[in-house]
PDB file of C-alpha atoms and ligand atoms in Angstrom:
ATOM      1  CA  UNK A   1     -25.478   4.516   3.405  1.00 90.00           C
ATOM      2  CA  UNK A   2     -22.856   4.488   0.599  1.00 93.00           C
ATOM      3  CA  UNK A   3     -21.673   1.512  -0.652  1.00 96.00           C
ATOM      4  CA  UNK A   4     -17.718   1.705  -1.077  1.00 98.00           C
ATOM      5  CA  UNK A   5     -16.613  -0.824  -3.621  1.00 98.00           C
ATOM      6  CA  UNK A   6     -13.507  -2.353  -3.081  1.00 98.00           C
ATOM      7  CA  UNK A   7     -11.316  -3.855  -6.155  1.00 98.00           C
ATOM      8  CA  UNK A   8      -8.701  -6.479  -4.452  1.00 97.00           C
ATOM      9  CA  UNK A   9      -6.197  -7.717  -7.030  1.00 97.00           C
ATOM     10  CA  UNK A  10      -5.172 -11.540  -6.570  1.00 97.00           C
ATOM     11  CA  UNK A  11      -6.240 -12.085  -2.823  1.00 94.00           C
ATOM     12  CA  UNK A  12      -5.460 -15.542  -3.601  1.00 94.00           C
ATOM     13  CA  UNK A  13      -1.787 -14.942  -4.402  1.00 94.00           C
ATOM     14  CA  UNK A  14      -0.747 -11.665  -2.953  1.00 93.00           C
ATOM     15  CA  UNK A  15      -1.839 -12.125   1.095  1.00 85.00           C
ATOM     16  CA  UNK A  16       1.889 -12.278   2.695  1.00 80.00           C
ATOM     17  CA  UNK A  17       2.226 -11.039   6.977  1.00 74.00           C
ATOM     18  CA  UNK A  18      -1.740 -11.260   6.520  1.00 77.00           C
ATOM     19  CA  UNK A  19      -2.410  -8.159   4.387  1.00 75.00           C
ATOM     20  CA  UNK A  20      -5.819  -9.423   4.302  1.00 80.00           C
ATOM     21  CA  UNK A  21      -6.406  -7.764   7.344  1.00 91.00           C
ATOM     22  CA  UNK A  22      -6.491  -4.002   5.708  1.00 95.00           C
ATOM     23  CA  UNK A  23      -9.307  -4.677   4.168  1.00 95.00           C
ATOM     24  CA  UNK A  24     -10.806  -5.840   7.429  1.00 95.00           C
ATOM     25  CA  UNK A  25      -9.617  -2.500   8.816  1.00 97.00           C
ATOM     26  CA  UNK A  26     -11.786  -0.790   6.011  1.00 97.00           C
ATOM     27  CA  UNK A  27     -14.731  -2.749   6.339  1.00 97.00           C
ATOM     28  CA  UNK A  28     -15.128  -1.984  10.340  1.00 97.00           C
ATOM     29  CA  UNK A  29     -13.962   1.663   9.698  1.00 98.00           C
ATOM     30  CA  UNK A  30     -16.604   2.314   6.894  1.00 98.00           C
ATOM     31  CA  UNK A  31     -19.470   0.584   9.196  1.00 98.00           C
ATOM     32  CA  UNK A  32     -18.762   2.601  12.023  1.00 97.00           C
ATOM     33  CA  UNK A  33     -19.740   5.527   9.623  1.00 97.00           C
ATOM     34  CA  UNK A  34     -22.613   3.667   8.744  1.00 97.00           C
ATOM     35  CA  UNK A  35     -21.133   2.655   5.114  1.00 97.00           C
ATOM     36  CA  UNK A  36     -20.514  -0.327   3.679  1.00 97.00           C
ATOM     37  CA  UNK A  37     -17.138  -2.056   2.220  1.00 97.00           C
ATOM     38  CA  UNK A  38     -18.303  -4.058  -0.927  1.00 98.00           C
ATOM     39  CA  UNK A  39     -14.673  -6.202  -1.989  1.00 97.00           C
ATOM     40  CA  UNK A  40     -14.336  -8.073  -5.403  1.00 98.00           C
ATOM     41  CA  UNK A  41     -11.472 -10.195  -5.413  1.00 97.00           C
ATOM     42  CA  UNK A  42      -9.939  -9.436  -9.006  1.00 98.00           C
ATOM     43  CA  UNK A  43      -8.058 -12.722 -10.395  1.00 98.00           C
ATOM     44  CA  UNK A  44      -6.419 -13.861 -13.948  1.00 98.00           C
ATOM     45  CA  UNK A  45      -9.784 -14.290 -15.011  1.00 98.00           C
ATOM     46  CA  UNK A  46     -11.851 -10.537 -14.169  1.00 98.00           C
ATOM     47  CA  UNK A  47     -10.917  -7.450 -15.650  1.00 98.00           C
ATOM     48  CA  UNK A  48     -10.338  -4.142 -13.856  1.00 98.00           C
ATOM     49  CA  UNK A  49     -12.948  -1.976 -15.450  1.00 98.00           C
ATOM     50  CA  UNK A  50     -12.669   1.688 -14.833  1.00 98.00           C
ATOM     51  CA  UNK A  51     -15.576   3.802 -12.588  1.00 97.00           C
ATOM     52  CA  UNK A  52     -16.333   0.168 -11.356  1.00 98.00           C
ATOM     53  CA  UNK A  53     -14.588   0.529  -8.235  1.00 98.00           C
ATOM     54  CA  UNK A  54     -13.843   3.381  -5.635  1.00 98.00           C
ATOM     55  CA  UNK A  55     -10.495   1.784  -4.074  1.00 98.00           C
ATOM     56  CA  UNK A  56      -8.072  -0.719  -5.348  1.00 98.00           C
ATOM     57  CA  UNK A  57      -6.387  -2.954  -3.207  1.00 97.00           C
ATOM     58  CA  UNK A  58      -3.519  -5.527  -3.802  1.00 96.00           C
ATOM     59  CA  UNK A  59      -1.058  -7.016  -1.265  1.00 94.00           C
ATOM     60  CA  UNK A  60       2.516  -8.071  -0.839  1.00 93.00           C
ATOM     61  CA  UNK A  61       4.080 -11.617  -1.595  1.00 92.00           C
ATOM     62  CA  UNK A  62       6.943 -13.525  -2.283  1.00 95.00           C
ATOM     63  CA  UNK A  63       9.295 -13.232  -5.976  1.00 96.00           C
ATOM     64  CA  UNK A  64       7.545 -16.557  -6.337  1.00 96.00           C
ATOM     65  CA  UNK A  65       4.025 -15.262  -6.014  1.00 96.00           C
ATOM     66  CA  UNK A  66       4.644 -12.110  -7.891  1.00 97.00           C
ATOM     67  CA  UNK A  67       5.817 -13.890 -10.758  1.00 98.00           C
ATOM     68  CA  UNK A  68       2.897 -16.086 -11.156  1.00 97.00           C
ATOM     69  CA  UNK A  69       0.840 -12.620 -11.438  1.00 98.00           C
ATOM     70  CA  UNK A  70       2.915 -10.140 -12.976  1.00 98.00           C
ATOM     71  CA  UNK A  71       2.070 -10.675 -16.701  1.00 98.00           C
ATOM     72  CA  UNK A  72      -1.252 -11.112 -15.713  1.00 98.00           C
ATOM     73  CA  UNK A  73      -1.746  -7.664 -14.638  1.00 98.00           C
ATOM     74  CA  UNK A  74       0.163  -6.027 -16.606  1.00 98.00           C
ATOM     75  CA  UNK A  75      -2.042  -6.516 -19.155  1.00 98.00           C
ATOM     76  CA  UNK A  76      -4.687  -5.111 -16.637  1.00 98.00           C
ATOM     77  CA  UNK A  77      -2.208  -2.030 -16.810  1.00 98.00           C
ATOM     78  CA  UNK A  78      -4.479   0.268 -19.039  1.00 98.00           C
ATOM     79  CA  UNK A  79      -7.682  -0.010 -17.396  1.00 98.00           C
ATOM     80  CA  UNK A  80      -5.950   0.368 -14.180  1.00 98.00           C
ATOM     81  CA  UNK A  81      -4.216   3.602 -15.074  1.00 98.00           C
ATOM     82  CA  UNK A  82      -6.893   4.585 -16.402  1.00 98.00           C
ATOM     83  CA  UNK A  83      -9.443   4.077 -13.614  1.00 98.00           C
ATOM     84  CA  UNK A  84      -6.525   5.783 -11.099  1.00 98.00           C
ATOM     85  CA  UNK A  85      -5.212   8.786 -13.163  1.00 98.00           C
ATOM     86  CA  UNK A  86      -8.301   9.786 -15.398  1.00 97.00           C
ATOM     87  CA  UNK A  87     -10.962   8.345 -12.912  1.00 97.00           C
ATOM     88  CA  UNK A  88      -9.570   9.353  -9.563  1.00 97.00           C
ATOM     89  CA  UNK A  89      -9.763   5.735  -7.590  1.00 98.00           C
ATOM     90  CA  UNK A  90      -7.816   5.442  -4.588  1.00 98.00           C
ATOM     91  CA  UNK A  91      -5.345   3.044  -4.070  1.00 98.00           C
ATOM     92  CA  UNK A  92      -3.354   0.671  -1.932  1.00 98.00           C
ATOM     93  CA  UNK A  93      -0.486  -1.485  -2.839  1.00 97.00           C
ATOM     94  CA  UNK A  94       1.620  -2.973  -0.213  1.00 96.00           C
ATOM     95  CA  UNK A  95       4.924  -4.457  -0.881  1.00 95.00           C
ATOM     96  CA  UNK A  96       5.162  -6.783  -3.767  1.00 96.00           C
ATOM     97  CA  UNK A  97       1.966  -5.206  -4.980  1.00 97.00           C
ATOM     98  CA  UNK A  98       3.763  -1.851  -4.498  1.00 98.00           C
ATOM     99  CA  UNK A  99       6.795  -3.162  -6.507  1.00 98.00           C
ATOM    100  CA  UNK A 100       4.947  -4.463 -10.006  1.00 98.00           C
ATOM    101  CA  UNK A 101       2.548  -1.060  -9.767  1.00 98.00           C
ATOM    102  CA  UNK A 102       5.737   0.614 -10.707  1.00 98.00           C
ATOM    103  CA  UNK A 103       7.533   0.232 -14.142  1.00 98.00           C
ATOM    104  CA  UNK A 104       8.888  -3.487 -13.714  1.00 98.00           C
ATOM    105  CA  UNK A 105      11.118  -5.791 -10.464  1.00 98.00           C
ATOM    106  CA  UNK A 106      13.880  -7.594 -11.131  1.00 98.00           C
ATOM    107  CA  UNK A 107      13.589 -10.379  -8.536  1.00 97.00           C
ATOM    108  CA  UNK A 108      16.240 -12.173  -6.794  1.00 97.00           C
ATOM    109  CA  UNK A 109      16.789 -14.656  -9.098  1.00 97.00           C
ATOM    110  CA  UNK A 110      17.399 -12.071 -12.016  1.00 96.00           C
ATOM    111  CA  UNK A 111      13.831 -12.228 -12.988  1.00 96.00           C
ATOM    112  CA  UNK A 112      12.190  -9.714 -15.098  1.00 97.00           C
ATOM    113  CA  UNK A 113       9.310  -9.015 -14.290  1.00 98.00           C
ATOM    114  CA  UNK A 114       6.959  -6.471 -16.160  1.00 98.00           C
ATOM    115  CA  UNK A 115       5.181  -3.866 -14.088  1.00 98.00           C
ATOM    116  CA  UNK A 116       1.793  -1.595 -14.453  1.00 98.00           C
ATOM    117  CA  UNK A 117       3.731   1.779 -15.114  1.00 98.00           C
ATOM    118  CA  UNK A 118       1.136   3.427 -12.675  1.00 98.00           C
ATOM    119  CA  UNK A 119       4.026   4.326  -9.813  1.00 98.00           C
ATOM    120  CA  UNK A 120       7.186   6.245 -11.324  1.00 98.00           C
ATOM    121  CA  UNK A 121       9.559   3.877  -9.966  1.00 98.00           C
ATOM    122  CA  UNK A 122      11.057   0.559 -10.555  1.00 98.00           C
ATOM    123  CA  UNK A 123      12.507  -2.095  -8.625  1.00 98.00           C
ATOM    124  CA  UNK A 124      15.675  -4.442  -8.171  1.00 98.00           C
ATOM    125  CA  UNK A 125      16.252  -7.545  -5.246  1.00 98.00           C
ATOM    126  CA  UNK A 126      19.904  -7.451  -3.854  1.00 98.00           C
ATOM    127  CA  UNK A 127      21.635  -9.664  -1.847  1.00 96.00           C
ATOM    128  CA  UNK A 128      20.782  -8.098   2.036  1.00 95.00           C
ATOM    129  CA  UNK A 129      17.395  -8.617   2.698  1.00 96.00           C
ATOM    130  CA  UNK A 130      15.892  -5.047   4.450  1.00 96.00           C
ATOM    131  CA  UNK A 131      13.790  -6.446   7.288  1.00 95.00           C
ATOM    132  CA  UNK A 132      12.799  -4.957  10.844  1.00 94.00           C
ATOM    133  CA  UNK A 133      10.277  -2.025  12.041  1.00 95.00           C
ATOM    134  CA  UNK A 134       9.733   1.218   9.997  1.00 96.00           C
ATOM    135  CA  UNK A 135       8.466   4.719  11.380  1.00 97.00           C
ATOM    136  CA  UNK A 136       7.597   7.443   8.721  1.00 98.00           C
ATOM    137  CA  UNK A 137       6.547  10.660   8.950  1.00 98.00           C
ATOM    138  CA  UNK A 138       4.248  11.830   6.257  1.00 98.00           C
ATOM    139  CA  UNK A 139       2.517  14.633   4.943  1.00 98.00           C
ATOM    140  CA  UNK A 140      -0.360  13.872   2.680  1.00 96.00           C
ATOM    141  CA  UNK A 141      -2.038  16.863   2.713  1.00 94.00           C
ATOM    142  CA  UNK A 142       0.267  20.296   3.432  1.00 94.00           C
ATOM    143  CA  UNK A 143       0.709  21.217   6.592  1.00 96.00           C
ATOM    144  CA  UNK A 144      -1.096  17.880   8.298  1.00 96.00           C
ATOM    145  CA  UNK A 145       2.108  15.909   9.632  1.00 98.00           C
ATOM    146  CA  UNK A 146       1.058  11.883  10.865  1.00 98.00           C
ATOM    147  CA  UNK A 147       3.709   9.081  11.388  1.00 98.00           C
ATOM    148  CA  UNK A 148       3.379   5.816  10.050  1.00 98.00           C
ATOM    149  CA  UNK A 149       4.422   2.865  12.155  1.00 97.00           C
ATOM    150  CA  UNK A 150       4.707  -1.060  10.326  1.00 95.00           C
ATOM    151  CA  UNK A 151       6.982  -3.580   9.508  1.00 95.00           C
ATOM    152  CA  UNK A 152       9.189  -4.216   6.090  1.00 95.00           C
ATOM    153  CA  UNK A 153      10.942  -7.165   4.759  1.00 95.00           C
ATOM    154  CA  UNK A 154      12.037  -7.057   1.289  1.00 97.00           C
ATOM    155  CA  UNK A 155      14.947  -7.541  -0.622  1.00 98.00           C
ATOM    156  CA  UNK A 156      13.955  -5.164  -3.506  1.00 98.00           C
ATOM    157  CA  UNK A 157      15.075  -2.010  -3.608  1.00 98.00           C
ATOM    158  CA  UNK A 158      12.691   0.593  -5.074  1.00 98.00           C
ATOM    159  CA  UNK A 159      13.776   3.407  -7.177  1.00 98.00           C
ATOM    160  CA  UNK A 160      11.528   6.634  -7.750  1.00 98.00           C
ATOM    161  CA  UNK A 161      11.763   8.634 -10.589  1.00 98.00           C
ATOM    162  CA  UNK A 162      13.238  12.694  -9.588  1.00 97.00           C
ATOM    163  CA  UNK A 163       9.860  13.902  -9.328  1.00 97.00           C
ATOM    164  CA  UNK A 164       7.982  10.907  -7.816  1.00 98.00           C
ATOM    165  CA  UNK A 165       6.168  11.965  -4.256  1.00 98.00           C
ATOM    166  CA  UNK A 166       7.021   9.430  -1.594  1.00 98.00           C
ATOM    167  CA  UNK A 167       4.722   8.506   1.217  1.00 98.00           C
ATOM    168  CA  UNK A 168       6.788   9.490   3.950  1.00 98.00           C
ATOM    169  CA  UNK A 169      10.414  10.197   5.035  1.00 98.00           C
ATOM    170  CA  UNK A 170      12.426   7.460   6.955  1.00 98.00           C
ATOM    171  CA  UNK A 171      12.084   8.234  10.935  1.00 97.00           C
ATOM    172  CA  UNK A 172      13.656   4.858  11.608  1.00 97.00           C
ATOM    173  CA  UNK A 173      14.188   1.910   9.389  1.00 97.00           C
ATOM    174  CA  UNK A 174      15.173   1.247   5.929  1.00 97.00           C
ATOM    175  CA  UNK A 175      12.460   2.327   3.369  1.00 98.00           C
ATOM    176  CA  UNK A 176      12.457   2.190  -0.419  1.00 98.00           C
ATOM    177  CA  UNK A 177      15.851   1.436  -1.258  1.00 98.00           C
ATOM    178  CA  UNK A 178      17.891   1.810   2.459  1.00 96.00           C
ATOM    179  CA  UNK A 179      19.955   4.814   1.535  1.00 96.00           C
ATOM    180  CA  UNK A 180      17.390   7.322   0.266  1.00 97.00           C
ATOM    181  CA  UNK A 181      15.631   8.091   3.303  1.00 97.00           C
ATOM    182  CA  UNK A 182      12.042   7.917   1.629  1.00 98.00           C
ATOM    183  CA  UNK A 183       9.266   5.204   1.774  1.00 98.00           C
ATOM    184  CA  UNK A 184       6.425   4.787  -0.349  1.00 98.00           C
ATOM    185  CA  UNK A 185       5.164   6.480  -3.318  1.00 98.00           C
ATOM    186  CA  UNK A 186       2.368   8.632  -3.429  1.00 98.00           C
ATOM    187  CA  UNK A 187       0.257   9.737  -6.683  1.00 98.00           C
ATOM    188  CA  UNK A 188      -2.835  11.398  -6.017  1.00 97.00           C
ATOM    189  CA  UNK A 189      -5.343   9.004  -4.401  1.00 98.00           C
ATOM    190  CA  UNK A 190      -3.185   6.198  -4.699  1.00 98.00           C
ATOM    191  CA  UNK A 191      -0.321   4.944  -2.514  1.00 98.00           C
ATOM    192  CA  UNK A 192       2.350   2.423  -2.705  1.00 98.00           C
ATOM    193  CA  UNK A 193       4.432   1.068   0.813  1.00 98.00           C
ATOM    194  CA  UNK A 194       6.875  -1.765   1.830  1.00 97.00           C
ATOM    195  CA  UNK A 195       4.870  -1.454   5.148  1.00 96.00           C
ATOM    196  CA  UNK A 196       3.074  -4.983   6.392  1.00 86.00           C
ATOM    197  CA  UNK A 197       2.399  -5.908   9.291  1.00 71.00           C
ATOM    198  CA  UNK A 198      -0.666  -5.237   8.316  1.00 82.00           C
ATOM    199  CA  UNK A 199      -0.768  -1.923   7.724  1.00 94.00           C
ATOM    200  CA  UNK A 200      -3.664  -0.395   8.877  1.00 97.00           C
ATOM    201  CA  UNK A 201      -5.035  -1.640  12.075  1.00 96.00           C
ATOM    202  CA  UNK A 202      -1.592   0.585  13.341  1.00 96.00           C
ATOM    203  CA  UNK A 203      -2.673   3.211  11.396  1.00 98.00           C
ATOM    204  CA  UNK A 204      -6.265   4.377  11.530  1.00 98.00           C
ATOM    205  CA  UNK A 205      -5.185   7.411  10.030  1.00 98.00           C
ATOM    206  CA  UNK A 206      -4.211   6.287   6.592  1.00 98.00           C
ATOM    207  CA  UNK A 207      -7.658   3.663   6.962  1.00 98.00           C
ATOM    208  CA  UNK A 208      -9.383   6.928   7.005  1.00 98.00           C
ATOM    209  CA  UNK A 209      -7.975   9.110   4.787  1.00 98.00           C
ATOM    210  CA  UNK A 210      -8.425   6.067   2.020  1.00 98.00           C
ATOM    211  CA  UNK A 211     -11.789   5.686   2.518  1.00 98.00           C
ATOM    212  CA  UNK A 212     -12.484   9.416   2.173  1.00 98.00           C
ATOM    213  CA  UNK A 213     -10.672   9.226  -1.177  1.00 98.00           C
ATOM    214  CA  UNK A 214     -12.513   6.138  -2.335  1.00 98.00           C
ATOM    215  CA  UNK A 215     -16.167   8.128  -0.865  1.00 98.00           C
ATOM    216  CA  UNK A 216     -14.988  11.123  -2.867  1.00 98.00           C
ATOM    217  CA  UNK A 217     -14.675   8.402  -5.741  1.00 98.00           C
ATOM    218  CA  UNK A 218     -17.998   7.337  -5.498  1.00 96.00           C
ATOM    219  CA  UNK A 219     -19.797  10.686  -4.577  1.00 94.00           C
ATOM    220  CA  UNK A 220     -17.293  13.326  -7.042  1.00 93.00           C
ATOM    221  CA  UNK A 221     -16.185  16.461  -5.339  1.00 91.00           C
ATOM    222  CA  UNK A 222     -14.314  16.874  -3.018  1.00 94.00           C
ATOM    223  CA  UNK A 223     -12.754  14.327   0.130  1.00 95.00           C
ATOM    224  CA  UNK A 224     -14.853  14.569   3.540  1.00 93.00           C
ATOM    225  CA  UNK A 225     -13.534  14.452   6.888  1.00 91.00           C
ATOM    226  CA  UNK A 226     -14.919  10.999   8.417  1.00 96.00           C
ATOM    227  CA  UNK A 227     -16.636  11.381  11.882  1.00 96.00           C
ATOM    228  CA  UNK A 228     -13.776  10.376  14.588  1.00 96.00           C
ATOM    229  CA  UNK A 229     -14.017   7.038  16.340  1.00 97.00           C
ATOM    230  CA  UNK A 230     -12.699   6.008  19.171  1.00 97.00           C
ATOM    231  CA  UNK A 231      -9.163   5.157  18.231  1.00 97.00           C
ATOM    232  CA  UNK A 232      -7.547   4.304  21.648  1.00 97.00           C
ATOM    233  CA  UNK A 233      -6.326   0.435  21.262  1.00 97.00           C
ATOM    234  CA  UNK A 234      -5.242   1.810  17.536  1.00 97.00           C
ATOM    235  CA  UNK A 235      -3.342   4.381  18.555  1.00 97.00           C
ATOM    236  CA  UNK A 236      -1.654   1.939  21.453  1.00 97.00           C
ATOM    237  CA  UNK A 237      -0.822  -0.538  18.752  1.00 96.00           C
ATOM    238  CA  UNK A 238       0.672   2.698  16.683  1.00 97.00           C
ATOM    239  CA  UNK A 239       2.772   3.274  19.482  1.00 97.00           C
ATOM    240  CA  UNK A 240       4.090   0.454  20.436  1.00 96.00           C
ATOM    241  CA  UNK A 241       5.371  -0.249  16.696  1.00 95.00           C
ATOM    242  CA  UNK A 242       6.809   3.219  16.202  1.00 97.00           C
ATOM    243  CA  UNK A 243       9.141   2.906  19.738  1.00 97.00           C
ATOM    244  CA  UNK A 244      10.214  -0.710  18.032  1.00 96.00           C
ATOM    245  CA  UNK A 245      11.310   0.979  15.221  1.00 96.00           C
ATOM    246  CA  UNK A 246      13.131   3.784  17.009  1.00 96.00           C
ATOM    247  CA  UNK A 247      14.907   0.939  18.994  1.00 95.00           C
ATOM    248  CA  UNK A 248      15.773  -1.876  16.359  1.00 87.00           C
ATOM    249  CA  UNK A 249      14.470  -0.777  13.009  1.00 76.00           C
ATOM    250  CA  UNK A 250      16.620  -0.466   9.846  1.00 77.00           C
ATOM    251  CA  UNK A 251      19.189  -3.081  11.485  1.00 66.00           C
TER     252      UNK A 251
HETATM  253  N1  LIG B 301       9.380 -10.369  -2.952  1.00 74.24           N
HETATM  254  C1  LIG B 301       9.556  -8.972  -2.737  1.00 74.24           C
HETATM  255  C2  LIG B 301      10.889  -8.633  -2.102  1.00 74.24           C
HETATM  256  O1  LIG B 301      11.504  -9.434  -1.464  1.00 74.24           O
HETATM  257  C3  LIG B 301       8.406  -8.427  -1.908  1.00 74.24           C
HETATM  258  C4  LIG B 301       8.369  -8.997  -0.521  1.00 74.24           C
HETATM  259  C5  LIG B 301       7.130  -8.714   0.238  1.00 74.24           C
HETATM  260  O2  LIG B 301       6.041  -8.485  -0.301  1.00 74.24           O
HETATM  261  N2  LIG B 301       7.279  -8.775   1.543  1.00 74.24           N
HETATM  262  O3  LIG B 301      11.365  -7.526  -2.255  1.00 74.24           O
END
């Protein structure tokens, strides 16, 4: 048994459309491989420490939220980098988390706020909020295609650098900035998403391909393939949210 430890950055703040329930996802998908899912919640108070955890988590919120934390760990920046870049930890940030791991947001209310500088991208609210289901079609590894189905509502528009990676190109919805036709940002282990909903439990195929990144992490070498599971109701739920999308998303 391997025990995967999990970093989650201001649980008590960042938790918006229950984002929580990833790391539920993560837990129960690690068990069923007969691992175990060992989460720290990282406040003000800890520090991020790198080689102490395998995965880093951190959720979405509102401006208001964000802007309680973002000083706060941006001056967890170094140590972060650090433990992503040099170390090799995986990494999750969903939608406000995703904006501030990127240079900086400029909220709605003109606020500046600073960001880690992990993500090659920054961030700026306009008026039109971009809300409704997503479908993306991604390519993580070359030549292995999957679709990612989830929900977005944000009224920042992201902004990658010219040679950022996204996560996925636009199937149906409106992505990082509406006009692009990318979502997400991906730099080696780690990956950054406007997709709630939560995320996961839609997509057992980005559940799994974390957690062999954060084993890899723990163990050095190389990602495994996990053992399959039985990914029926999954897949159902994966479904249903990718023909919403193809119907009403990006409206
Ligand atoms: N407050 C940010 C925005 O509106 C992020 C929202 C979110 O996490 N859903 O863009």
């Amino acid at each position: 048994m391997t025990a995967i430890r999990v970093g989650h950055l201001y649980p008590d703040y960042l938790n918006i459309y229950a984002d929580r329930g990833n790391i539920a996802v993560l837990a129960r998908r690690a068990a069923l491989r007969g691992n175990e899912l060992r989460v720290d919640a990282l406040g003000m108070k800890d520090a991020v420490v790198p080689g102490e955890h395998d995965l880093y988590y951190i959720g979405g919120g509102q401006d208001r939220e964000q802007f309680l934390v973002a000083e706060n760990l941006a001056a967890k920046a170094a140590p972060l980098v650090e433990a992503v870049t040099a170390g090799g930890a995986a990494l999750l940030a969903v939608c406000g988390g995703y904006q501030l791991l990127g240079r900086g947001y400029r909220g709605f209310h003109g606020e500046d706020m600073p960001g880690v500088g992990l993500l090659p991208l920054e961030t700026v609210a306009r008026e039109r909020r971009m809300i409704g289901d997503v479908l993306l079609e991604c390519e993580l590894e070359p030549g292995v295609r999957r679709t990612l189905a989830g929900f977005e509502n944000h009224a920042g528009r992201t902004y990658l650098d010219a040679d950022a990676e996204p996560l996925g190109r636009v199937v149906a919805g409106f992505g990082n900035d509406g006009t692009s036709g990318y979502e997400g940002c991906r730099l080696g282990r780690a990956v950054g998403t406007y997709l709630h909903g939560p995320l996961l439990p839609r997509n057992p195929w980005l559940a799994d391909w974390l957690l062999a990144q954060a084993l890899a992490h723990r163990a050095g070498g190389e990602p495994a393939e996990l053992e399959p599971v039985d990914d029926a109701l999954e897949l159902l739920a994966h479904d249903v949210s990718a023909e919403r999308a193809r119907t009403r998303g990006g409206r």
